[in-house]
mmCIF file of C-alpha atoms in Angstrom:
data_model
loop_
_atom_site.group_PDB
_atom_site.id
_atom_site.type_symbol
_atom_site.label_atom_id
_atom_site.label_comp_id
_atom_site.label_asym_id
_atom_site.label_seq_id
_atom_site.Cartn_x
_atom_site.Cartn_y
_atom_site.Cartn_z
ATOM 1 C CA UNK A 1103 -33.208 -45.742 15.862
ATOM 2 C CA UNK A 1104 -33.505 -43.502 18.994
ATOM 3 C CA UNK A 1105 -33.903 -45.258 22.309
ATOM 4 C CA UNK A 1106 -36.896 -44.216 24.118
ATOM 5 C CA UNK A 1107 -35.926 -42.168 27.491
ATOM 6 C CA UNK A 1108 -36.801 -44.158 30.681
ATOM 7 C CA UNK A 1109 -39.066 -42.365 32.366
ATOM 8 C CA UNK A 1110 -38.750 -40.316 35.483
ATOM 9 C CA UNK A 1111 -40.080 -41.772 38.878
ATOM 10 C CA UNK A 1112 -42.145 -39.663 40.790
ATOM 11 C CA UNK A 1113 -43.515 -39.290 43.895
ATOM 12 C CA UNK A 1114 -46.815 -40.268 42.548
ATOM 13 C CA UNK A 1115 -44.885 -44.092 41.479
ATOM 14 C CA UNK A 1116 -43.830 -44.250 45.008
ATOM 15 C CA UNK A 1117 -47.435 -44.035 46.914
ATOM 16 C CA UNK A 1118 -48.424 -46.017 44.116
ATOM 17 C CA UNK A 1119 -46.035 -48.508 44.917
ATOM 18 C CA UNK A 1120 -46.449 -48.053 48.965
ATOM 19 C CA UNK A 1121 -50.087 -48.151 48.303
ATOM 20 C CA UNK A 1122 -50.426 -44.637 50.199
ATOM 21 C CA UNK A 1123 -51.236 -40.876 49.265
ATOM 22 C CA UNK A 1124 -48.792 -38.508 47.333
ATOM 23 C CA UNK A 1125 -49.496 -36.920 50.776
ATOM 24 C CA UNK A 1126 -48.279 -39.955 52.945
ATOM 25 C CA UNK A 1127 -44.869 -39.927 51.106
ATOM 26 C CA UNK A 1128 -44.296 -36.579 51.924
ATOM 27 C CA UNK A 1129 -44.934 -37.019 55.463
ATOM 28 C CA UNK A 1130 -42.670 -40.003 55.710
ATOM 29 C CA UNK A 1131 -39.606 -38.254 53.864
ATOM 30 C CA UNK A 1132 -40.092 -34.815 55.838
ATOM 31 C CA UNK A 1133 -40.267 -36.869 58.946
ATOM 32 C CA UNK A 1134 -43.703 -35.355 60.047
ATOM 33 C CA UNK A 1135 -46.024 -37.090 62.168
ATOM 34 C CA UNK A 1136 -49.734 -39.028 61.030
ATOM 35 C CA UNK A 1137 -47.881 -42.394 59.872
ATOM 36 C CA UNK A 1138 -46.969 -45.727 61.768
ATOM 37 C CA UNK A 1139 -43.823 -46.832 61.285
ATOM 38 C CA UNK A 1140 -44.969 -49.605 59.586
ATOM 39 C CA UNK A 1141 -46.421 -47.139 56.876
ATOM 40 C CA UNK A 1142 -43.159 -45.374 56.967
ATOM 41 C CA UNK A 1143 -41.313 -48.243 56.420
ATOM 42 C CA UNK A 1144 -43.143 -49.209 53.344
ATOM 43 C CA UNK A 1145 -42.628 -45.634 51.705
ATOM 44 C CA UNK A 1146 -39.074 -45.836 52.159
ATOM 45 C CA UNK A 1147 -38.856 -49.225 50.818
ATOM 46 C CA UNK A 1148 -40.897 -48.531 47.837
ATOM 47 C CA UNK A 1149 -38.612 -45.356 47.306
ATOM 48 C CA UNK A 1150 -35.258 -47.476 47.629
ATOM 49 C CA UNK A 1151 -36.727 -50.002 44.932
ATOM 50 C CA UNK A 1152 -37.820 -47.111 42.621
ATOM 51 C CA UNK A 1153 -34.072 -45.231 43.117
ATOM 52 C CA UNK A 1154 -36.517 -42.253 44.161
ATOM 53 C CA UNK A 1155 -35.400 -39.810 46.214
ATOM 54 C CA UNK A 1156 -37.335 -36.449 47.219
ATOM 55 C CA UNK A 1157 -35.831 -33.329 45.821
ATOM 56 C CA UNK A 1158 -33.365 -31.862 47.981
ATOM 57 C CA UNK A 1159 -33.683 -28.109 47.060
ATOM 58 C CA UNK A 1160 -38.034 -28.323 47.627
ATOM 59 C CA UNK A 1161 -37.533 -29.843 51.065
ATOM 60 C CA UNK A 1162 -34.725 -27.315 51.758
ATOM 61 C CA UNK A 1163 -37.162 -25.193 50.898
ATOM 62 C CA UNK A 1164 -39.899 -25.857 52.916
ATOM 63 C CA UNK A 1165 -38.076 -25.554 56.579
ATOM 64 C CA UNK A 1166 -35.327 -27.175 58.136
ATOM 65 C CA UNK A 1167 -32.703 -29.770 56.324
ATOM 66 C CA UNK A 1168 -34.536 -33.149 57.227
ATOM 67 C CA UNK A 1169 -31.946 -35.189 55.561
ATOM 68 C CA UNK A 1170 -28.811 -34.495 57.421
ATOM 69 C CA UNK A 1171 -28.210 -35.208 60.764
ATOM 70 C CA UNK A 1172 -25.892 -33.419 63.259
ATOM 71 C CA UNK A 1173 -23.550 -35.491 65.467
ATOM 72 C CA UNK A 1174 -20.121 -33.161 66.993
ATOM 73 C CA UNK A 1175 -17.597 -35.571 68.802
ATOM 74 C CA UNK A 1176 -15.515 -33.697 71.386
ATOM 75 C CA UNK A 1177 -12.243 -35.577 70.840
ATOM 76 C CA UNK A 1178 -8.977 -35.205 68.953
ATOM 77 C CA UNK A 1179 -8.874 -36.011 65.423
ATOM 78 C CA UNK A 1180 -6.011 -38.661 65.480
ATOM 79 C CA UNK A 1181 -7.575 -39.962 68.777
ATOM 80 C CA UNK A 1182 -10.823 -40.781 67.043
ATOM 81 C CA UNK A 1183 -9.531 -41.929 64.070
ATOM 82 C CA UNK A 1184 -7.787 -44.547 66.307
ATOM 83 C CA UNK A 1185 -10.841 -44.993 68.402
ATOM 84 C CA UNK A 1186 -12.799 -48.295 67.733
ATOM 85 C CA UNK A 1187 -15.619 -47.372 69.261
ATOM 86 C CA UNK A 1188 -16.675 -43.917 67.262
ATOM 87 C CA UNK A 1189 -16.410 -45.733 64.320
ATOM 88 C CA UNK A 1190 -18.458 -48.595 64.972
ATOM 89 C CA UNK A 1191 -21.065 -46.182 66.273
ATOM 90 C CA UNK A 1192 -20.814 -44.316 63.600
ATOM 91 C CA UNK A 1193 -21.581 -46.908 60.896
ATOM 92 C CA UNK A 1194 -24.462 -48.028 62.788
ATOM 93 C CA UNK A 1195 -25.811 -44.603 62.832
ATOM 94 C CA UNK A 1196 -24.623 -44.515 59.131
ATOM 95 C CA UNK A 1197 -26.637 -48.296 58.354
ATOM 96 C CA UNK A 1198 -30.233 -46.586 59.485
ATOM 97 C CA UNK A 1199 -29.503 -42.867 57.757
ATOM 98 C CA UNK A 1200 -28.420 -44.478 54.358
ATOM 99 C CA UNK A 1201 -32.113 -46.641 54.513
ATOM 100 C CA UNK A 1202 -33.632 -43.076 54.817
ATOM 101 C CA UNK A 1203 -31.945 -41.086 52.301
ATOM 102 C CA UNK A 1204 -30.168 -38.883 55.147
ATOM 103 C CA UNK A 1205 -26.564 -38.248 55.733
ATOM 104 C CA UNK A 1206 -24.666 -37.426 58.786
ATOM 105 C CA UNK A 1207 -22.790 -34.010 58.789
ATOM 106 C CA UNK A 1208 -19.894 -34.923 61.381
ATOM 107 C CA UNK A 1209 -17.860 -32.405 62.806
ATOM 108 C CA UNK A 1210 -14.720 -32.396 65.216
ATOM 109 C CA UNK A 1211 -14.747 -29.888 68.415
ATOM 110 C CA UNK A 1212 -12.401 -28.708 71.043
ATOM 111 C CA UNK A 1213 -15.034 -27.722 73.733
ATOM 112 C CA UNK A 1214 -18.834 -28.073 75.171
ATOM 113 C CA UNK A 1215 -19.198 -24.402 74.583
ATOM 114 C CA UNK A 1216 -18.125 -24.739 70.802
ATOM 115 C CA UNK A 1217 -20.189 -27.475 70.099
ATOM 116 C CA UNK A 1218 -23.296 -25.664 71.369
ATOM 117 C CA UNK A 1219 -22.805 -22.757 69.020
ATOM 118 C CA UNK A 1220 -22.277 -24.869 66.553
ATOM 119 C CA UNK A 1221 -25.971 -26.619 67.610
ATOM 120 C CA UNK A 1222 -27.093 -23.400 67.104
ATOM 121 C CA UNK A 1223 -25.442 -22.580 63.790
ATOM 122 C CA UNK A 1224 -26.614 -25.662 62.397
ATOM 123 C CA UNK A 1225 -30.271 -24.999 63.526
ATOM 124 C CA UNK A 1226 -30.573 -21.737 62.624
ATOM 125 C CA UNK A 1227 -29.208 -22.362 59.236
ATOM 126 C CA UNK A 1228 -31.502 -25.054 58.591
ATOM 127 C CA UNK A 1229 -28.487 -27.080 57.667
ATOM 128 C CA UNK A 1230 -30.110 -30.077 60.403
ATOM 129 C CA UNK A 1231 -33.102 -32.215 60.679
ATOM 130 C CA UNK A 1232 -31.815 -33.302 64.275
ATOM 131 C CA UNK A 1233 -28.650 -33.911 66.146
ATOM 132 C CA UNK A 1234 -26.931 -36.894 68.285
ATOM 133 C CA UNK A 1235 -25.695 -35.599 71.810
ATOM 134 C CA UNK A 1236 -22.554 -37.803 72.867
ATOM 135 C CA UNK A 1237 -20.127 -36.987 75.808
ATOM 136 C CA UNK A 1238 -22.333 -35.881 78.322
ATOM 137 C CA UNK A 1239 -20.413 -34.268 81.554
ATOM 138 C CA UNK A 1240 -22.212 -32.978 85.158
ATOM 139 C CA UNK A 1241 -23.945 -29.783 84.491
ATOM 140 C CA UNK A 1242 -23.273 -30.407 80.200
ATOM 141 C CA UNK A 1243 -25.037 -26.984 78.725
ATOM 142 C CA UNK A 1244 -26.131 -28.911 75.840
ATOM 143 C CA UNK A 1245 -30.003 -30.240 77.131
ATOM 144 C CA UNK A 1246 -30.452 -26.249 78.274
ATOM 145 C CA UNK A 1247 -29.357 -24.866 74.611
ATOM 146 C CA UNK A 1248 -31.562 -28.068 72.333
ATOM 147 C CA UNK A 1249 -34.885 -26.886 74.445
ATOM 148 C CA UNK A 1250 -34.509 -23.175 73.959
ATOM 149 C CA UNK A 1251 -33.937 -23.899 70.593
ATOM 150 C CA UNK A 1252 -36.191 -26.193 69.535
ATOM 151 C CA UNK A 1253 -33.660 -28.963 68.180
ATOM 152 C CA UNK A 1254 -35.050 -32.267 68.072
ATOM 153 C CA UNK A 1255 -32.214 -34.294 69.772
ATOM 154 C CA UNK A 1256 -31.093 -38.080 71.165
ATOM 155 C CA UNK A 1257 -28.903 -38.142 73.900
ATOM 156 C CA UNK A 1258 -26.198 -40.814 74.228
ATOM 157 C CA UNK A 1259 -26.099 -40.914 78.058
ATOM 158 C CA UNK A 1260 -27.539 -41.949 81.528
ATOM 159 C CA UNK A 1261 -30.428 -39.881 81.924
ATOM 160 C CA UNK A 1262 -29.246 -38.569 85.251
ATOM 161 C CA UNK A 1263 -26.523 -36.573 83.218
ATOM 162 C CA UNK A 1264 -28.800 -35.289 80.328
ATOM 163 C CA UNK A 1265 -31.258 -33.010 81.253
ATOM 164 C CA UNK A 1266 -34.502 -34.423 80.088
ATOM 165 C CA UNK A 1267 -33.711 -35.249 76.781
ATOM 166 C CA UNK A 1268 -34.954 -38.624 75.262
ATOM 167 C CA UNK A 1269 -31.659 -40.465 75.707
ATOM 168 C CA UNK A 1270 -30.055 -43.639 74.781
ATOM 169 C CA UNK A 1271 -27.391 -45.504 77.000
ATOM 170 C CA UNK A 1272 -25.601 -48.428 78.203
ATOM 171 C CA UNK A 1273 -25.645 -49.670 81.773
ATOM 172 C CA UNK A 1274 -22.374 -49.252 82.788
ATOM 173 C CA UNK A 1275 -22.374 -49.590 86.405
ATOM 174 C CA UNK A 1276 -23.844 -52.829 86.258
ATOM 175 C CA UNK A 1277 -21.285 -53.555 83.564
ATOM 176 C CA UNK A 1278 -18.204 -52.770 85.739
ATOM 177 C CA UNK A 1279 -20.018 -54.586 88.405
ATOM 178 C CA UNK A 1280 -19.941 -57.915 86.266
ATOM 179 C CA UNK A 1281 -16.071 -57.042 85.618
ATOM 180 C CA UNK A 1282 -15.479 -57.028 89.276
ATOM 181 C CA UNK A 1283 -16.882 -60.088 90.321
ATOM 182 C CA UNK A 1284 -15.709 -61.623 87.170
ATOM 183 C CA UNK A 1285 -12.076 -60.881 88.797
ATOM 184 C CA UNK A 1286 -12.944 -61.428 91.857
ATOM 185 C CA UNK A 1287 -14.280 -65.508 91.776
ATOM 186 C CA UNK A 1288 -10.728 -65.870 89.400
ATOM 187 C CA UNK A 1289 -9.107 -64.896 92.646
ATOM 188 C CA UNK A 1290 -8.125 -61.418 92.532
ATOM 189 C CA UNK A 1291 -8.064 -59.430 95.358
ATOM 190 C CA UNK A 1292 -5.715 -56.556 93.751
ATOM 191 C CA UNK A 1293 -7.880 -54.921 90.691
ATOM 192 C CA UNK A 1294 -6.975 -51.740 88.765
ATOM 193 C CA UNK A 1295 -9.157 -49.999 86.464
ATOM 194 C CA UNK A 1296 -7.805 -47.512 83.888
ATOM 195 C CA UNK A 1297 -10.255 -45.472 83.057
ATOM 196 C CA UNK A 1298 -11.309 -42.599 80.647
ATOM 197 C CA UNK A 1299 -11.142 -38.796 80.893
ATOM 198 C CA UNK A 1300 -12.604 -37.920 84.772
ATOM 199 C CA UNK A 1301 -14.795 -34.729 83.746
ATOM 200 C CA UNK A 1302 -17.475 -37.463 81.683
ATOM 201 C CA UNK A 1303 -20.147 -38.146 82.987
ATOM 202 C CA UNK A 1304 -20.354 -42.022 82.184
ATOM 203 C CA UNK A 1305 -16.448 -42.341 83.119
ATOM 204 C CA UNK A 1306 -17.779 -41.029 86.667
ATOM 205 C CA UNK A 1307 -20.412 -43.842 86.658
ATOM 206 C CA UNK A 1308 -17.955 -46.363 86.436
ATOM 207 C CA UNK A 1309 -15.218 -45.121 89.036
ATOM 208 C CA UNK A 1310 -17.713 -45.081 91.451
ATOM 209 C CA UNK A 1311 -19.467 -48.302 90.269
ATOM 210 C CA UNK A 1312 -15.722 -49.718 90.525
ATOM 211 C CA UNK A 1313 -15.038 -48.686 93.775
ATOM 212 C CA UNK A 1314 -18.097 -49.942 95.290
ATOM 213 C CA UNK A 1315 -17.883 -53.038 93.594
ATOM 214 C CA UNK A 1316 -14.503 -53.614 94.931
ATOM 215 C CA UNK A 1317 -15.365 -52.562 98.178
ATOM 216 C CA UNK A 1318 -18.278 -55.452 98.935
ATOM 217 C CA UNK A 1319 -15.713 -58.092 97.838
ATOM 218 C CA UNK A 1320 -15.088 -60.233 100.824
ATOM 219 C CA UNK A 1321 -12.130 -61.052 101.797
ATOM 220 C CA UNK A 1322 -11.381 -57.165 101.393
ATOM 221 C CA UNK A 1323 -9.402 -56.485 98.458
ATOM 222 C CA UNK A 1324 -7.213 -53.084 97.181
ATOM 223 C CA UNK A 1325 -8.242 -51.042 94.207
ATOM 224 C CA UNK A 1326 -6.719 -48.498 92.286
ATOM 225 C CA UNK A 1327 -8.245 -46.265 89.292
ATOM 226 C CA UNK A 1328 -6.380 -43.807 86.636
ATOM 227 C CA UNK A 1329 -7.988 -41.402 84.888
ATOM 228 C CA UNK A 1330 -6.647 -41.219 80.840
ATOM 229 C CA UNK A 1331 -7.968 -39.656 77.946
ATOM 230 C CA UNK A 1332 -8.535 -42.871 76.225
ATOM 231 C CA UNK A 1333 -5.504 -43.017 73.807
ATOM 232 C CA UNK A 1334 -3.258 -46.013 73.460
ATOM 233 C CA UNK A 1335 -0.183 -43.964 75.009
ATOM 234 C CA UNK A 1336 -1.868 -42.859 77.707
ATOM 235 C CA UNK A 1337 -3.310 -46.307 78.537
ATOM 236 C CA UNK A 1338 0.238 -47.668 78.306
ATOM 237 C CA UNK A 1339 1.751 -45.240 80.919
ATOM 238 C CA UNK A 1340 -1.095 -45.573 83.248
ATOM 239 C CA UNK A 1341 -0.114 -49.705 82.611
ATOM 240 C CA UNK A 1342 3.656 -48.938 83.676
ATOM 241 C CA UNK A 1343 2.456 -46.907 86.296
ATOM 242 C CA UNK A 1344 0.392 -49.762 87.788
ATOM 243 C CA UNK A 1345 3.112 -52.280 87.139
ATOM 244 C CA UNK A 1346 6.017 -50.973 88.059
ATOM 245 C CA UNK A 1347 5.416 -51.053 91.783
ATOM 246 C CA UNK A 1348 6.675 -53.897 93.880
ATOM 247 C CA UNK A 1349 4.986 -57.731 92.778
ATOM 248 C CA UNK A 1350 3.298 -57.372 96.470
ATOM 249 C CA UNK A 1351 1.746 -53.968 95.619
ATOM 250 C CA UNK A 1352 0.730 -53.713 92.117
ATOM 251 C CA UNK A 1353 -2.515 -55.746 90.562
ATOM 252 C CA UNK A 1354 -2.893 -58.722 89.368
ATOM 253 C CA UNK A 1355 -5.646 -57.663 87.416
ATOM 254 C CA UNK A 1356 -6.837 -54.390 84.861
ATOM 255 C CA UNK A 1357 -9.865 -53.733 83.734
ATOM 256 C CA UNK A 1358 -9.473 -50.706 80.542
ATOM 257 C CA UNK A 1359 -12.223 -48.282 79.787
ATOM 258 C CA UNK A 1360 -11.794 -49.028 75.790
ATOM 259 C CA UNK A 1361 -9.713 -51.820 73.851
ATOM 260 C CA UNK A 1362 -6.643 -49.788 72.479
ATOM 261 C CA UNK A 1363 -5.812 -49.114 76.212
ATOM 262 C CA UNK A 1364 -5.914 -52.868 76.823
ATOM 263 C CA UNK A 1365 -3.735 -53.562 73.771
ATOM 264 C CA UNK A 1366 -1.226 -50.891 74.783
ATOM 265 C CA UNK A 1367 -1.124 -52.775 78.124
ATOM 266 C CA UNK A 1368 -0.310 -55.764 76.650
ATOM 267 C CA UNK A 1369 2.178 -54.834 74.790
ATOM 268 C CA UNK A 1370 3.683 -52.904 78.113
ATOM 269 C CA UNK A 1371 3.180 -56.073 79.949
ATOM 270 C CA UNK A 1372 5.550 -57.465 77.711
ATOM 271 C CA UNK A 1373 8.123 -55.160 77.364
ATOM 272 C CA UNK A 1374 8.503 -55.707 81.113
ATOM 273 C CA UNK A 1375 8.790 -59.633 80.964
ATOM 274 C CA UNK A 1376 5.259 -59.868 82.338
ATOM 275 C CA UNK A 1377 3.245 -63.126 81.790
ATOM 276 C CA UNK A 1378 -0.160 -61.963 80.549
ATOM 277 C CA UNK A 1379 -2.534 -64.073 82.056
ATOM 278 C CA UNK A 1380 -0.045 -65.724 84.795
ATOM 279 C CA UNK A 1381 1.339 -62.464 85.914
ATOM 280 C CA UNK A 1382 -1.371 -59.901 85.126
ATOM 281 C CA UNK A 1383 -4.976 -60.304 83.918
ATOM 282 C CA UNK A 1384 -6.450 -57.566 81.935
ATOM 283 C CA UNK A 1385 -9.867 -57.130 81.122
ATOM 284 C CA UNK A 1386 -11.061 -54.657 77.923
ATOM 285 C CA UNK A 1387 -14.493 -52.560 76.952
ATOM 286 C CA UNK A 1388 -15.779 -52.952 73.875
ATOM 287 C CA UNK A 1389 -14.856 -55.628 72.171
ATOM 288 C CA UNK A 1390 -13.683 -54.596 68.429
ATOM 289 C CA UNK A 1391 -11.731 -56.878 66.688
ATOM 290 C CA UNK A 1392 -8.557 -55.460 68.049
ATOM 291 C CA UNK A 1393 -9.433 -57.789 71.287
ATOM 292 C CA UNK A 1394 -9.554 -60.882 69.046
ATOM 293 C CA UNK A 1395 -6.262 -60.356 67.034
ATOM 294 C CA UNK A 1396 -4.036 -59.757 70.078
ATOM 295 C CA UNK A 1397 -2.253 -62.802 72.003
ATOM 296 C CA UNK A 1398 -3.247 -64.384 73.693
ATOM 297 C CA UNK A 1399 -7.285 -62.812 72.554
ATOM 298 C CA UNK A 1400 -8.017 -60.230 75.023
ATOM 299 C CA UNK A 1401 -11.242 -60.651 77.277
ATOM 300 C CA UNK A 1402 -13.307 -58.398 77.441
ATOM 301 C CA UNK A 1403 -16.514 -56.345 78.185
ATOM 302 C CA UNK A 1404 -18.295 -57.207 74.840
ATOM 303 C CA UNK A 1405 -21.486 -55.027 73.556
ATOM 304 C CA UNK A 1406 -23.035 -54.606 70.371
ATOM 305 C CA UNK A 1407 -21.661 -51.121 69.312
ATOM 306 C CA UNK A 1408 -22.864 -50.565 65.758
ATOM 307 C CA UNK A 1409 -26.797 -51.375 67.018
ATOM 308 C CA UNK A 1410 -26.136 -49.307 69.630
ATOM 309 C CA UNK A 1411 -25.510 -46.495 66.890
ATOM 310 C CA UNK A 1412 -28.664 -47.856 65.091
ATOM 311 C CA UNK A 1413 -30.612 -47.534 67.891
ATOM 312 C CA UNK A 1414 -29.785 -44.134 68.425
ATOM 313 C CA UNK A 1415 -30.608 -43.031 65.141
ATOM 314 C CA UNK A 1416 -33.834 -44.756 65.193
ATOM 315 C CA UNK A 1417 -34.700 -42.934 68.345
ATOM 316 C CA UNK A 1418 -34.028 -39.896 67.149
ATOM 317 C CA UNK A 1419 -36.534 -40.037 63.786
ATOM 318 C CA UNK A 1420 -38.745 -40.854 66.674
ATOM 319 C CA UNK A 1421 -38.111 -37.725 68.706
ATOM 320 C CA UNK A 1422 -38.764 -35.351 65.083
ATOM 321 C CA UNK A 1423 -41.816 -37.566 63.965
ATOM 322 C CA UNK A 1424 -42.878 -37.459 67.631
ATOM 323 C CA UNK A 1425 -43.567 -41.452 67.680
ATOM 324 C CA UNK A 1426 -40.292 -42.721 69.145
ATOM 325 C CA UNK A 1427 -40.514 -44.897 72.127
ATOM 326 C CA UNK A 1428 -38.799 -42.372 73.971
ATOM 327 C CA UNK A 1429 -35.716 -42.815 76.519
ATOM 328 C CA UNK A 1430 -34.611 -45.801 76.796
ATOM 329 C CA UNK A 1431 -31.397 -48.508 77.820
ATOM 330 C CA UNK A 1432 -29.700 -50.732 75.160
ATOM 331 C CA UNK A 1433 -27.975 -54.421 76.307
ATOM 332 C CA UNK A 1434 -26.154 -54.196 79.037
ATOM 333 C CA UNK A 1435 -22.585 -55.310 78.080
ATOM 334 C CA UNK A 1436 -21.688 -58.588 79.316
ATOM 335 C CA UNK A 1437 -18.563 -60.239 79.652
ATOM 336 C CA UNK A 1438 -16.597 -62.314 77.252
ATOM 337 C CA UNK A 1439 -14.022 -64.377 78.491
ATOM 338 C CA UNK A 1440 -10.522 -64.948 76.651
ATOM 339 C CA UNK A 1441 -7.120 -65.739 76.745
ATOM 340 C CA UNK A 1442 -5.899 -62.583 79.210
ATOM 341 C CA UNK A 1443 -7.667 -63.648 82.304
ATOM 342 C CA UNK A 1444 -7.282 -66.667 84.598
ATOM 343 C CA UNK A 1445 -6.603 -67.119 88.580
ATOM 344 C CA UNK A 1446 -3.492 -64.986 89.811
ATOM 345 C CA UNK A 1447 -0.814 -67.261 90.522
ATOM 346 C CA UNK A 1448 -1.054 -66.558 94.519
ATOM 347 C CA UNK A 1449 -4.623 -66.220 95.008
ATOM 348 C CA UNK A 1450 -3.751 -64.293 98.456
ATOM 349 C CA UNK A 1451 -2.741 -61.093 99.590
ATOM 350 C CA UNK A 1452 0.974 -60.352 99.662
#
């Protein structure tokens, strides 16, 4: 006997099932405005218990690629593969795409300049719905080229370094801020900071956050900042650097722009019979797991990176369906005390 076929869902089953027009679900899916997101939401539910999906090839068709989204990450391939932070962001960009049937089109650069021809490329092929700016530096080309050409786009910085897009960001001045007087009522009156790669924008916000942070404390205290590109080698020389000097004239605390810096400091810390707290505190940014499988557990600068990822791709179905809530800050990062911090053993100055 010959099993009858299932049959086929169809965009009709899905208003049916939303309780909207064939029209509605079209809107939702092509990520036009004339629905609330509560409407919107009940499409794309009603679609994910269906298994419908729209056909790729029509909506290719009928203008730009709506279900892929754009995101270029200026950074070396082993480096970001290494990197924590990218790939928490990433899946939480990933966790809202996946709910809408869209897929991220990642792609590695060496440059601002290449990444804005490849904007372009990906525009003008119709290859993107939209894009996610990260890595914004002073005077970043990147705002100039999305408004000439029309790209809807969410960028992942302060707004005083992108341009008048609708961006997304952490506070990170107030953040360092917190580190500093974190440090500062344990005692510490000598505080490094290793930071990221000087020429962006957000590692500027936090050297000069740090330094006036430092500067307020009373009794006056010394500071010293080095600029890395973020990778676990580099972190660990700028750690030897710092700790090689005499026990009068080196810190008795570090505060790292990103958690593998803070484990390779650690681990350099050790290699040079360093106590880690009694010797050195050292603070991380972050807050992967990599801070809670080190010992002692590392403390650390702790902020929700995968719904900061979410949030960002949220806001930027909100910039193409032109019902986002615009620009706007995420948690501020707050601090998350562990095992690697505690009073220096001579709370003065050498």
């Amino acid at each position: 006997m010959t099993a009858t076929p299932t049959p086929r869902v169809t965009i009709k089953d899905v208003a049916a099932r939303a309780g909207v027009s064939k029209g509605a679900v079209s809107l939702a899916f092509n990520r036009k405005p004339g629905l609330s997101e509560a409407t919107r939401d009940r499409i794309f539910a009603a679609a994910r218990e269906l298994g419908w999906s729209p056909s790729t090839t029509a909506r290719t068709l009928a203008g730009s690629r709506v279900d892929v989204v754009g995101l270029a990450v200026c950074r070396p391939a082993r480096l970001l593969g290494l990197e924590p932070f990218y790939m928490e962001f990433i899946s939480g960009v990933e966790s809202v795409l996946v709910e809408r049937s869209c897929s991220l089109l990642l792609r590695l650069v060496r440059s601002p300049d290449e990444e804005t021809g490849l904007m372009e490329s990906w525009w003008r092929g119709r290859q993107i719905g939209g894009s996610i700016l990260v890595d914004f530096r002073a005077d970043d080309p990147r705002p100039a080229v999305a408004e000439r050409l029309g790209l809807p786009v969410v960028a992942v910085g302060h707004p005083s370094l992108t341009g008048g897009l609708t961006s997304v960001w952490t506070d990170d001045a107030t953040a360092v801020t917190e580190a500093v007087r974190y440090l500062a009522a344990l005692g510490h009156r000598r505080i490094a900071r290793v930071g990221g790669a000087a020429a962006l924008g957000h590692t500027s916000i936090r050297t000069t956050a740090f330094d006036e942070a430092v500067g307020a404390l009373e009794p006056a205290a010394r500071a010293w900042q080095v600029a890395t590109d973020f990778s676990g080698d580099a972190g660990a020389r700028a750690t030897r650097s710092l700790l090689t000097a005499a026990p009068g004239d080196r810190p008795t605390a570090i505060v790292y722009d990103n958690d593998i810096m803070a484990v390779a400091g650690l681990s350099v810390a050790a290699e040079m019979g360093l106590r880690v707290p009694d010797d050195v505190s050292l603070l991380a940014w972050d807050d992967s797991q990599l801070c809670r499988l080190t010992h002692p557990t590392l403390s650390a600068m702790s902020h929700d990176v995968h719904g900061f990822g979410a949030e960002v791709a949220r806001t930027l179905f909100g910039v193409i369906t032109g019902e986002g809530p615009g620009s706007h800050p995420v948690p501020t990062p707050v601090l998350t005390p562990r095992g690697s911090t505690a009073p220096p053993r001579s709370p003065r100055m050498d």
